[in-house]
PDB file of C-alpha atoms in Angstrom:
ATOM      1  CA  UNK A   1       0.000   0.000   0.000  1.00 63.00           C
ATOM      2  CA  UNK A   2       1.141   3.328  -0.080  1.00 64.00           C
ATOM      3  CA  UNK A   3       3.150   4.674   2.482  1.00 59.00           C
ATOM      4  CA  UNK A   4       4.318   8.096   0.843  1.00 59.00           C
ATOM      5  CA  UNK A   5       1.182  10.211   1.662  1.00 57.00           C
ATOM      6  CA  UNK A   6      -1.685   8.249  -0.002  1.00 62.00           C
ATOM      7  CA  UNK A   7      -5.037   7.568   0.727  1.00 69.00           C
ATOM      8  CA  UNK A   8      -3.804   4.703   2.889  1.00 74.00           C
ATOM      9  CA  UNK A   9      -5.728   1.161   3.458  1.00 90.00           C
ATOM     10  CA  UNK A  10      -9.002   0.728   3.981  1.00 95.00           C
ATOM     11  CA  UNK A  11      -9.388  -1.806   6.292  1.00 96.00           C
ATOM     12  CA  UNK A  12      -6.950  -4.107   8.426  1.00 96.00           C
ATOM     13  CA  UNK A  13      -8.384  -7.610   9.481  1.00 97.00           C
ATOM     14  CA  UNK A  14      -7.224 -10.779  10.870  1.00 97.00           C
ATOM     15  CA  UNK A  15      -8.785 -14.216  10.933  1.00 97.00           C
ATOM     16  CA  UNK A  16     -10.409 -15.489  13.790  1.00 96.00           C
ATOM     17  CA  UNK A  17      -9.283 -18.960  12.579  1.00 96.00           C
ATOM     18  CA  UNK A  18      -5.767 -18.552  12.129  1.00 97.00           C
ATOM     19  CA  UNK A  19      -3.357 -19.450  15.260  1.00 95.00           C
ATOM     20  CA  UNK A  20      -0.512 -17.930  13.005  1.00 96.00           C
ATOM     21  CA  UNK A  21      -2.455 -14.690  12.863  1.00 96.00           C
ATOM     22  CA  UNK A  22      -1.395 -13.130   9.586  1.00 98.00           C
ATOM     23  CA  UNK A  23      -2.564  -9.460   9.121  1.00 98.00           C
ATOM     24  CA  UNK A  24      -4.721  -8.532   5.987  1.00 98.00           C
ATOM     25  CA  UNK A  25      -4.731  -4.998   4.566  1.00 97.00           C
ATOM     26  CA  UNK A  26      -7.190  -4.116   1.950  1.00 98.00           C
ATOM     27  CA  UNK A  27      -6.133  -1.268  -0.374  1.00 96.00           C
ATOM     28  CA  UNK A  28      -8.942   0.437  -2.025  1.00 95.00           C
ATOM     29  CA  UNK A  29      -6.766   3.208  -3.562  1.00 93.00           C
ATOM     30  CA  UNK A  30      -4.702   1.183  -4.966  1.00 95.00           C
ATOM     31  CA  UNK A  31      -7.193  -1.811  -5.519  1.00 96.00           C
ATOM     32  CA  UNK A  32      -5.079  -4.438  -3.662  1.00 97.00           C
ATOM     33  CA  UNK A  33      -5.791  -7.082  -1.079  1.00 98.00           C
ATOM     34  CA  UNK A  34      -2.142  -7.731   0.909  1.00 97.00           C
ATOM     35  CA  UNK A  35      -1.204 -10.685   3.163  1.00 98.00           C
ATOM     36  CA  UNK A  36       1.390 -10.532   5.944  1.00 98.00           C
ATOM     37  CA  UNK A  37       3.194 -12.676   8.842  1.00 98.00           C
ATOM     38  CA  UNK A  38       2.508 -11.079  11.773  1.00 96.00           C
ATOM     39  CA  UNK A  39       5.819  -9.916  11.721  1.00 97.00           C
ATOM     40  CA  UNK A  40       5.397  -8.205   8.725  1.00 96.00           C
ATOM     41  CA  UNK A  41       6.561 -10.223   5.786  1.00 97.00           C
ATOM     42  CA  UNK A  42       4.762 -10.065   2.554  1.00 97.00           C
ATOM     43  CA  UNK A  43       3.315 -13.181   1.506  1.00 97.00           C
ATOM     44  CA  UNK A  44       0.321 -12.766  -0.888  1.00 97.00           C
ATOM     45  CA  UNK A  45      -1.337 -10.404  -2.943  1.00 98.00           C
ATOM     46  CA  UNK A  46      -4.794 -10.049  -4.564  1.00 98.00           C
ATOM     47  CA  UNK A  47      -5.147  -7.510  -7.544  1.00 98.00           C
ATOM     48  CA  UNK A  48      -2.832  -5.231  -9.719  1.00 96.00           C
ATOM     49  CA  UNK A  49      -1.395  -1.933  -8.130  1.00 95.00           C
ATOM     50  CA  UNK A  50      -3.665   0.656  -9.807  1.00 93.00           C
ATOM     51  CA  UNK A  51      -5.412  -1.533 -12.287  1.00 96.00           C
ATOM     52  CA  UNK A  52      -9.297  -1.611 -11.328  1.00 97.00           C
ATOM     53  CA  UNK A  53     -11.248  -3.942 -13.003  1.00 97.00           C
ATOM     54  CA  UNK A  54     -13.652  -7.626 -12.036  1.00 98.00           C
ATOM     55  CA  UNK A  55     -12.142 -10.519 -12.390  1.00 96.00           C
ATOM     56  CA  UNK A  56     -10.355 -13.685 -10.611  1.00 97.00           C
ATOM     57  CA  UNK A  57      -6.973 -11.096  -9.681  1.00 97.00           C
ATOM     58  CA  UNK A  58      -8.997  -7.639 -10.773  1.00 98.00           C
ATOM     59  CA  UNK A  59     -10.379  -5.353  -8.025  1.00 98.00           C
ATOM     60  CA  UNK A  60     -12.504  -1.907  -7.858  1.00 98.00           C
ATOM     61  CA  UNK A  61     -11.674  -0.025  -4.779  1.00 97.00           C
ATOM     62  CA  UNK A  62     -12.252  -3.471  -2.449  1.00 98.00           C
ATOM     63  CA  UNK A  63     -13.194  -2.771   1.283  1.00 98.00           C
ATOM     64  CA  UNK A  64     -13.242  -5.355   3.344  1.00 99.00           C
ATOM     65  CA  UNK A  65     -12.779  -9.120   4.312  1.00 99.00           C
ATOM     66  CA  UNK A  66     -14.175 -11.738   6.218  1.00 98.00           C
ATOM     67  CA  UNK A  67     -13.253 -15.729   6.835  1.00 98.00           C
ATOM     68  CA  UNK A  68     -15.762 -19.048   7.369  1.00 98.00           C
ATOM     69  CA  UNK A  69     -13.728 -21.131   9.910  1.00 96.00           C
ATOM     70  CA  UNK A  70     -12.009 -23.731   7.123  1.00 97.00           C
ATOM     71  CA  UNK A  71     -10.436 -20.605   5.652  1.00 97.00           C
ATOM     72  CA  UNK A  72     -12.852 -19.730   2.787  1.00 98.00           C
ATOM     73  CA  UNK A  73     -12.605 -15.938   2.717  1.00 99.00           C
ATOM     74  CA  UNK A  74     -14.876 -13.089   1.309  1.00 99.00           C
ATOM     75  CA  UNK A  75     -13.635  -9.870  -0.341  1.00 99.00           C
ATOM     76  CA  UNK A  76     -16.301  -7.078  -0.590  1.00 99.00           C
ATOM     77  CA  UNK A  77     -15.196  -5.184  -3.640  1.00 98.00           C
ATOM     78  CA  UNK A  78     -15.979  -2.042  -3.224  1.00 94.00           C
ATOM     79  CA  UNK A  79     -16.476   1.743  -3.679  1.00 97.00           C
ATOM     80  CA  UNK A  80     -16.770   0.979  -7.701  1.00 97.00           C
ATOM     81  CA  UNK A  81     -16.833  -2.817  -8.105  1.00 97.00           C
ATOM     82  CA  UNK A  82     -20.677  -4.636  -6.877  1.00 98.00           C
ATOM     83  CA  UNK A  83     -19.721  -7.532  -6.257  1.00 99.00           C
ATOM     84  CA  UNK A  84     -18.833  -9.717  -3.179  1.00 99.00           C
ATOM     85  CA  UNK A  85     -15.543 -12.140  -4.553  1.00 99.00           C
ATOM     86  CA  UNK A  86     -15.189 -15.855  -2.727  1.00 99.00           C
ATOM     87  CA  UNK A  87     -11.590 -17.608  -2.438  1.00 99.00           C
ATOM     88  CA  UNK A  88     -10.569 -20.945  -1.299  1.00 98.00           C
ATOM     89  CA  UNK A  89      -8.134 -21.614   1.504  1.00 97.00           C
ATOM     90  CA  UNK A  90      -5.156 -22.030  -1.056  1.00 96.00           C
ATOM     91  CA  UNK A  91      -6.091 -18.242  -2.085  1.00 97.00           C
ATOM     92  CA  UNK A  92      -7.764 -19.810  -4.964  1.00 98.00           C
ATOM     93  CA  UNK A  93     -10.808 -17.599  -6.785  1.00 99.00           C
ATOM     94  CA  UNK A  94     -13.722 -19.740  -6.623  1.00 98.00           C
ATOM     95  CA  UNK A  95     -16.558 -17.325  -7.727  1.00 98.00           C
ATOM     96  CA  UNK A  96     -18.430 -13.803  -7.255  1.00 99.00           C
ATOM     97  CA  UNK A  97     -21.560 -12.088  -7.055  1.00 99.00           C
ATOM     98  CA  UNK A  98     -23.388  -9.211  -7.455  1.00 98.00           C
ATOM     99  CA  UNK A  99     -24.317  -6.236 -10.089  1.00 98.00           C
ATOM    100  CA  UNK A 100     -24.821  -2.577 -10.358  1.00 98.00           C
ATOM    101  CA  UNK A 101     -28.587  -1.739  -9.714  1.00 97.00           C
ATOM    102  CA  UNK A 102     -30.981  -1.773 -13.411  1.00 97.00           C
ATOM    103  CA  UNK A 103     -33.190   0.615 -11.857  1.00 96.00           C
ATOM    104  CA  UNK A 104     -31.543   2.914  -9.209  1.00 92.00           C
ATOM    105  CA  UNK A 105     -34.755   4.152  -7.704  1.00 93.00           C
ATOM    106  CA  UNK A 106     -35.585   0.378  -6.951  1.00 95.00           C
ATOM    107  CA  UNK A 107     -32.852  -1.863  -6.146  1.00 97.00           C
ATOM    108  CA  UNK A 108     -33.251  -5.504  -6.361  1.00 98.00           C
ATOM    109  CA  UNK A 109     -31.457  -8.348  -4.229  1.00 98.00           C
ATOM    110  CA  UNK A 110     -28.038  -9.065  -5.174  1.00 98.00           C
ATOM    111  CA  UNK A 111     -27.680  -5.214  -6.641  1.00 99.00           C
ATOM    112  CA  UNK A 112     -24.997  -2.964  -4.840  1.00 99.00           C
ATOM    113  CA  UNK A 113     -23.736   0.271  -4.621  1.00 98.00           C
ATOM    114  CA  UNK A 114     -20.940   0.943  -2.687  1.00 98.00           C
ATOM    115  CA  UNK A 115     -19.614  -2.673  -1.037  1.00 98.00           C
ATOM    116  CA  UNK A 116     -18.707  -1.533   1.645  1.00 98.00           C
ATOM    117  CA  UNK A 117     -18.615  -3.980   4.622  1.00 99.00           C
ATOM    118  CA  UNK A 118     -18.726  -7.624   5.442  1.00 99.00           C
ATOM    119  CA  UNK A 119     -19.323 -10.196   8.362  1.00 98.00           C
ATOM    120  CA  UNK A 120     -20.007 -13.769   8.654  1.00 98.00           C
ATOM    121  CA  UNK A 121     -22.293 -15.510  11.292  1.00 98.00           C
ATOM    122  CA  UNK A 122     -21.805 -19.200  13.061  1.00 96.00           C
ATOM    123  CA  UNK A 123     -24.372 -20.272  10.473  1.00 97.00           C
ATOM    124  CA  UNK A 124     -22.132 -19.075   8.099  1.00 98.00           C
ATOM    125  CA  UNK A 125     -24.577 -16.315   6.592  1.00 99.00           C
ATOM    126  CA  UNK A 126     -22.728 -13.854   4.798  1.00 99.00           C
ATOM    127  CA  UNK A 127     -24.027 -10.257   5.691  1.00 99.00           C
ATOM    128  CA  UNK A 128     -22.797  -7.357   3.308  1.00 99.00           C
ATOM    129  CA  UNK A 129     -23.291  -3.621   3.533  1.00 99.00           C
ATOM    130  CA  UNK A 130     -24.921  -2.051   0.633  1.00 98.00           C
ATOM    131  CA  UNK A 131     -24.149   0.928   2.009  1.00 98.00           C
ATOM    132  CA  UNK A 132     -25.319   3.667  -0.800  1.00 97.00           C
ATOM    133  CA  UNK A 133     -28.810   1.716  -0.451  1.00 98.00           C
ATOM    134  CA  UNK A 134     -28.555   2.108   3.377  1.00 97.00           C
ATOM    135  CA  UNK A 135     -29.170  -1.702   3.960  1.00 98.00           C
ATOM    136  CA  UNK A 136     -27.667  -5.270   4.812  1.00 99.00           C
ATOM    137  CA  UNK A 137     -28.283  -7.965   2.314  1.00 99.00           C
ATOM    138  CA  UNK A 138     -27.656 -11.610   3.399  1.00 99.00           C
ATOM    139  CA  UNK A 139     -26.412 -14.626   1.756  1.00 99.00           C
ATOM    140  CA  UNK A 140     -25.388 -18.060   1.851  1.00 99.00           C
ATOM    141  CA  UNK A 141     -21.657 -18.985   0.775  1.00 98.00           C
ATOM    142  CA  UNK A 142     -22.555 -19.715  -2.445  1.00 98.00           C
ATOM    143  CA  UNK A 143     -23.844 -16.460  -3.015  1.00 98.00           C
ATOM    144  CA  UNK A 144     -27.588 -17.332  -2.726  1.00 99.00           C
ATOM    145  CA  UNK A 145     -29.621 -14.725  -1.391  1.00 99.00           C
ATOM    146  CA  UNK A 146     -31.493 -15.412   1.616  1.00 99.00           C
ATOM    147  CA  UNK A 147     -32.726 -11.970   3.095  1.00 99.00           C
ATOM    148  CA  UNK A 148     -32.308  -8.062   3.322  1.00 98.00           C
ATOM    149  CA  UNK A 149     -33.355  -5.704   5.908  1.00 98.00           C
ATOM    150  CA  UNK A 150     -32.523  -1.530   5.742  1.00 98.00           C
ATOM    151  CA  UNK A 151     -30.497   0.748   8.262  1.00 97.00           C
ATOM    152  CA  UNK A 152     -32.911   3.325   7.666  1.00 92.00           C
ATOM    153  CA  UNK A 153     -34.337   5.483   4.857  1.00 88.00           C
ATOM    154  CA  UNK A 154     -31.790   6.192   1.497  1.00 88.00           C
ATOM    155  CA  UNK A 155     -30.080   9.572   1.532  1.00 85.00           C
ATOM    156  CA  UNK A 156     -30.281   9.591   5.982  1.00 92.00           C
ATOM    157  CA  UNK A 157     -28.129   6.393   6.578  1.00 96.00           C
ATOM    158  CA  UNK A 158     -24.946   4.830   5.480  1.00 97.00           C
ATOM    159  CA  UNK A 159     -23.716   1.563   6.935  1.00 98.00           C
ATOM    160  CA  UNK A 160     -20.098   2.387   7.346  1.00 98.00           C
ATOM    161  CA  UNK A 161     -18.955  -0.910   9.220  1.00 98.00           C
ATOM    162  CA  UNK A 162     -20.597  -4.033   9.736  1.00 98.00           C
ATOM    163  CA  UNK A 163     -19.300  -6.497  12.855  1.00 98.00           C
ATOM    164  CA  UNK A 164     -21.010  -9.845  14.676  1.00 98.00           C
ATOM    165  CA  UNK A 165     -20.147 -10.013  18.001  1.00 97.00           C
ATOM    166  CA  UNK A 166     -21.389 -12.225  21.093  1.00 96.00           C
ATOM    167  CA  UNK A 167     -23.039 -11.515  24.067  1.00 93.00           C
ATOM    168  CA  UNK A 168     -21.976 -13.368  27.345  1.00 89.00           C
ATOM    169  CA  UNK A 169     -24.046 -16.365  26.624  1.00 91.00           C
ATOM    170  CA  UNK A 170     -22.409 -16.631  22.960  1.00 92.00           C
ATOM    171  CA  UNK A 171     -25.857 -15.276  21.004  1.00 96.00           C
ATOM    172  CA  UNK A 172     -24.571 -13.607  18.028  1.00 97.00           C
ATOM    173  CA  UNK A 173     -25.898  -9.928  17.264  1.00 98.00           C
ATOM    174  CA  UNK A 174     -25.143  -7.451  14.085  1.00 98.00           C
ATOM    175  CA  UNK A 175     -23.718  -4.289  14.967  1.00 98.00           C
ATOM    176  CA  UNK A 176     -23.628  -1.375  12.383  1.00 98.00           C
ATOM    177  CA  UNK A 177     -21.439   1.777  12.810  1.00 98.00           C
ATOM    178  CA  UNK A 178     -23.642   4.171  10.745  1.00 98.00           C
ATOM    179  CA  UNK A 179     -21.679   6.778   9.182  1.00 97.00           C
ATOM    180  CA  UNK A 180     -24.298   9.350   8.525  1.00 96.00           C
ATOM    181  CA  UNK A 181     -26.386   9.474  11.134  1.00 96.00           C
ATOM    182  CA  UNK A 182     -23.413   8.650  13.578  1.00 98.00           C
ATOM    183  CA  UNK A 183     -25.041   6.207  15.423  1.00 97.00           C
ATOM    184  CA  UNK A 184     -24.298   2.287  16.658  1.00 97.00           C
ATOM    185  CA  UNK A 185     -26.922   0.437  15.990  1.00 98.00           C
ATOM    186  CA  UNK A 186     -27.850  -3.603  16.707  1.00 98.00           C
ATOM    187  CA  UNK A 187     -29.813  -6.181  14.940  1.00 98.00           C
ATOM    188  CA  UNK A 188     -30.416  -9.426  15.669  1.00 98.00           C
ATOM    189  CA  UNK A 189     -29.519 -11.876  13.148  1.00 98.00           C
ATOM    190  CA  UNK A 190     -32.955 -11.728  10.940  1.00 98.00           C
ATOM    191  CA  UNK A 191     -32.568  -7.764  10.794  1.00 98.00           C
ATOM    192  CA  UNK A 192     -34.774  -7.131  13.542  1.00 98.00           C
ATOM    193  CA  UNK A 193     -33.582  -3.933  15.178  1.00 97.00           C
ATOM    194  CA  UNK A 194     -33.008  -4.215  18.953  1.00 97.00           C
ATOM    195  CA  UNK A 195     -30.841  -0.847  20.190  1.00 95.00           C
ATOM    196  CA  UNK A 196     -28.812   2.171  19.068  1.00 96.00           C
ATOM    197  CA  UNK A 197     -26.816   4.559  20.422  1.00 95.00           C
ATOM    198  CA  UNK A 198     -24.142   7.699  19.615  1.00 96.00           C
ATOM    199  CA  UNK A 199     -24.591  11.363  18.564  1.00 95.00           C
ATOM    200  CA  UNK A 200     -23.132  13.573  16.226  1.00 97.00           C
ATOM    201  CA  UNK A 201     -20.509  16.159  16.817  1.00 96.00           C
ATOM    202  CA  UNK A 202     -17.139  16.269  17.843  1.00 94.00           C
ATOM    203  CA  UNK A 203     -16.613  15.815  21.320  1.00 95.00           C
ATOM    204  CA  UNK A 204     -15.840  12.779  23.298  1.00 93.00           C
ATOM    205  CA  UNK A 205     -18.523  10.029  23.290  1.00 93.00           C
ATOM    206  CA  UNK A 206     -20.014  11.696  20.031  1.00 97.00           C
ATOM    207  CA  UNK A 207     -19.313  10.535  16.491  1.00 98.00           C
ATOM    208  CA  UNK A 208     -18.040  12.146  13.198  1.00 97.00           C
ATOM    209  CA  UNK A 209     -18.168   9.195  10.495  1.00 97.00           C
ATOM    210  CA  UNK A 210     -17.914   6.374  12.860  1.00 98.00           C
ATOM    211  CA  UNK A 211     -16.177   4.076  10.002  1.00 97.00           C
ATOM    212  CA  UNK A 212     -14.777   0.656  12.110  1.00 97.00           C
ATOM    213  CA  UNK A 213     -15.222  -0.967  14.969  1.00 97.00           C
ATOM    214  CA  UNK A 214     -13.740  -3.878  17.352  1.00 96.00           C
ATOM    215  CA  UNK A 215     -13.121  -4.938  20.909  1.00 95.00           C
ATOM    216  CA  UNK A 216     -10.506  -6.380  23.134  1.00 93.00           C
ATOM    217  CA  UNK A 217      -9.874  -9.369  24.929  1.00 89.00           C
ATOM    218  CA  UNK A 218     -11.449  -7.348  28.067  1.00 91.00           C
ATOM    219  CA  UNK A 219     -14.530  -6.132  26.141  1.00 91.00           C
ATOM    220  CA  UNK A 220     -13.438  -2.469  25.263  1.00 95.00           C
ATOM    221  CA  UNK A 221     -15.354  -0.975  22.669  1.00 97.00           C
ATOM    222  CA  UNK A 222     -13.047   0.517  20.048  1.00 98.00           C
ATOM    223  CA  UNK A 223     -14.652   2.452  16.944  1.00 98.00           C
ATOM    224  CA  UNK A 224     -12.264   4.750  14.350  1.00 97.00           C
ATOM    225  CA  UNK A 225     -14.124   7.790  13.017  1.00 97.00           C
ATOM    226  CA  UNK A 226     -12.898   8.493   9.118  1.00 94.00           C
ATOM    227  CA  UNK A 227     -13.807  12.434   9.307  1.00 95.00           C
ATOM    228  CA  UNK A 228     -12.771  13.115  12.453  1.00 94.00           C
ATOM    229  CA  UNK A 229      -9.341  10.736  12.457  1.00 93.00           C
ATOM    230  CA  UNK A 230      -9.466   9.632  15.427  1.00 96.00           C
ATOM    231  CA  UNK A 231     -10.258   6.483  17.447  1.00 97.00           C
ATOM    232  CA  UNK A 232     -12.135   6.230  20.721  1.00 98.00           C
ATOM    233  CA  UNK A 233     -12.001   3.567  23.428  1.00 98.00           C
ATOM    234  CA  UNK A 234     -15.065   3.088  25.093  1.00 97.00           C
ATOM    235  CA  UNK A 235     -14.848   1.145  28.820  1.00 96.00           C
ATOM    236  CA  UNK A 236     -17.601  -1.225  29.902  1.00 94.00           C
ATOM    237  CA  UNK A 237     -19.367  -0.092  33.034  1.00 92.00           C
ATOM    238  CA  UNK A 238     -19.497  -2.368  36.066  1.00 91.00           C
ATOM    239  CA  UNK A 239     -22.692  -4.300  36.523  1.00 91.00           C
ATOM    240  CA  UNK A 240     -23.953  -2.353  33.089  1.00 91.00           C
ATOM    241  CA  UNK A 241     -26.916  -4.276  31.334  1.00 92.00           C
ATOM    242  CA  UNK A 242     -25.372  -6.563  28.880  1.00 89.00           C
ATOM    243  CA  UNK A 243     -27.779  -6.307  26.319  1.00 90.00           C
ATOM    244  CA  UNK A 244     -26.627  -2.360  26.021  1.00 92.00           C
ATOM    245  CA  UNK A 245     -23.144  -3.645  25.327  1.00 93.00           C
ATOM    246  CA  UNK A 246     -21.407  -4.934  22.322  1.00 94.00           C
ATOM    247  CA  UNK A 247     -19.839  -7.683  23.429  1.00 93.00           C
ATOM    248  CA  UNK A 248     -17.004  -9.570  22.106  1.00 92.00           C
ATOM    249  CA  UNK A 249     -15.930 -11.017  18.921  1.00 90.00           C
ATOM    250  CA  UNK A 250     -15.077 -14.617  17.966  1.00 86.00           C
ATOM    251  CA  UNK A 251     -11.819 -15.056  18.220  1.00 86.00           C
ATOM    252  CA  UNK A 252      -9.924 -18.960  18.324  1.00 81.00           C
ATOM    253  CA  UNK A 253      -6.429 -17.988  18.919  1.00 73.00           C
ATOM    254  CA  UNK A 254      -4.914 -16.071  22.231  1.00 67.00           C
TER     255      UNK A 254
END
């Protein structure tokens, strides 16, 4: 990616599933996916520096990227691509999905604009951001579509970041970071909204383009804001209800 003063990477992800815990960077400037030791060492990449395009090694601006538990991983691709691309555990392209809307006032299932986000359940649903039609459409890993389900009205929300975390009794819930109305909201896992939370503005505890989002090993709340630059660390409270909090995500290594 660039490090001389470019846009800089999109996202930064690591498998739940690997023990050797290589780091993932996805490039949308530069439409490149890069894999690394945790150490640092380049050992894979997806796409050609500066080349957009859809195809098996061809990406549009990609976004973001999410594993099933064999190693099967999904790239959402992106700002300018529609489509969600699947790759086997050998880094392999198996197959993609997904098209630009035919009629723009009335999207169908399995039309995108702006990929922006992706998560995988237990029940290995894939849910993907469709964030310029301010919902979350759901599929199976073959790229079947199973349901959709908005983040509110076109034009007043924009599902920045999509994560699936687990409550203390390991129930899995959707959590959006919504990047225009700069709130956190939760869904259960058929789109059913339970909870939300944030306000706008620029002070601590308020949100300016809340844009990604993850917690610790302790259950801190981290969430990076794009316009503002910054990230905040939010601290469970003692003896707080646990259905207000986000919880924690899957994770199989230490």
């Amino acid at each position: 990616f660039d490090v001389r003063g470019g846009r800089g990477p999109h996202k930064i992800k690591m498998s739940p599933y690997d023990d050797e815990k290589h780091i993932w960077v996805v490039d949308d400037n530069l439409h490149e996916i890069h894999k690394f030791t945790y150490d640092g060492e380049l050992v894979l990449t997806h796409g050609q520096r500066g080349v957009s395009g859809r195809g098996p090694n061809n990406f549009s601006r990609p976004t973001d990227i999410a594993w099933l538990p064999d190693g099967t991983y999904f790239i959402s691709d992106g700002y300018v691509g529609t489509r969600v691309a699947k790759f086997d555990t050998d880094d392999n392209f198996i197959m993609d999905w997904g098209q630009a809307p035919v009629d723009r006032t009335n999207p169908g299932p399995n039309e995108f604009n702006t990929v922006h986000a992706i998560a995988i359940s237990a029940d290995r649903l894939i849910y993907v951001s469709d964030r310029a039609h301010a919902r979350i459409q759901v599929f199976d890993e073959n790229g079947n579509f199973q349901f959709m389900f908005p983040t509110g009205q076109r034009g007043e929300s924009l599902p920045f970041a999509i994560e699936i975390f687990r409550d203390p009794t390991g129930e899995e819930f959707l959590w959006v970071a919504d990047g225009s109305s700069n709130r956190m909201l939760k869904y259960d896992l058929k789109g059913n909204y339970l909870y939300g939370w944030g306000t706008p503005g620029g002070d601590y505890g308020h949100f300016s383009g809340p844009h990604s989002l993850t917690t610790d090993q302790d259950g801190n709340l981290y969430i990076a804001e794009v316009f503002s630059g910054r990230v905040q660390k939010f601290v469970p409270r003692p003896g707080a209800d646990s259905a207000k909090l986000v919880g924690q995500q899957l994770r199989e290594w230490n």
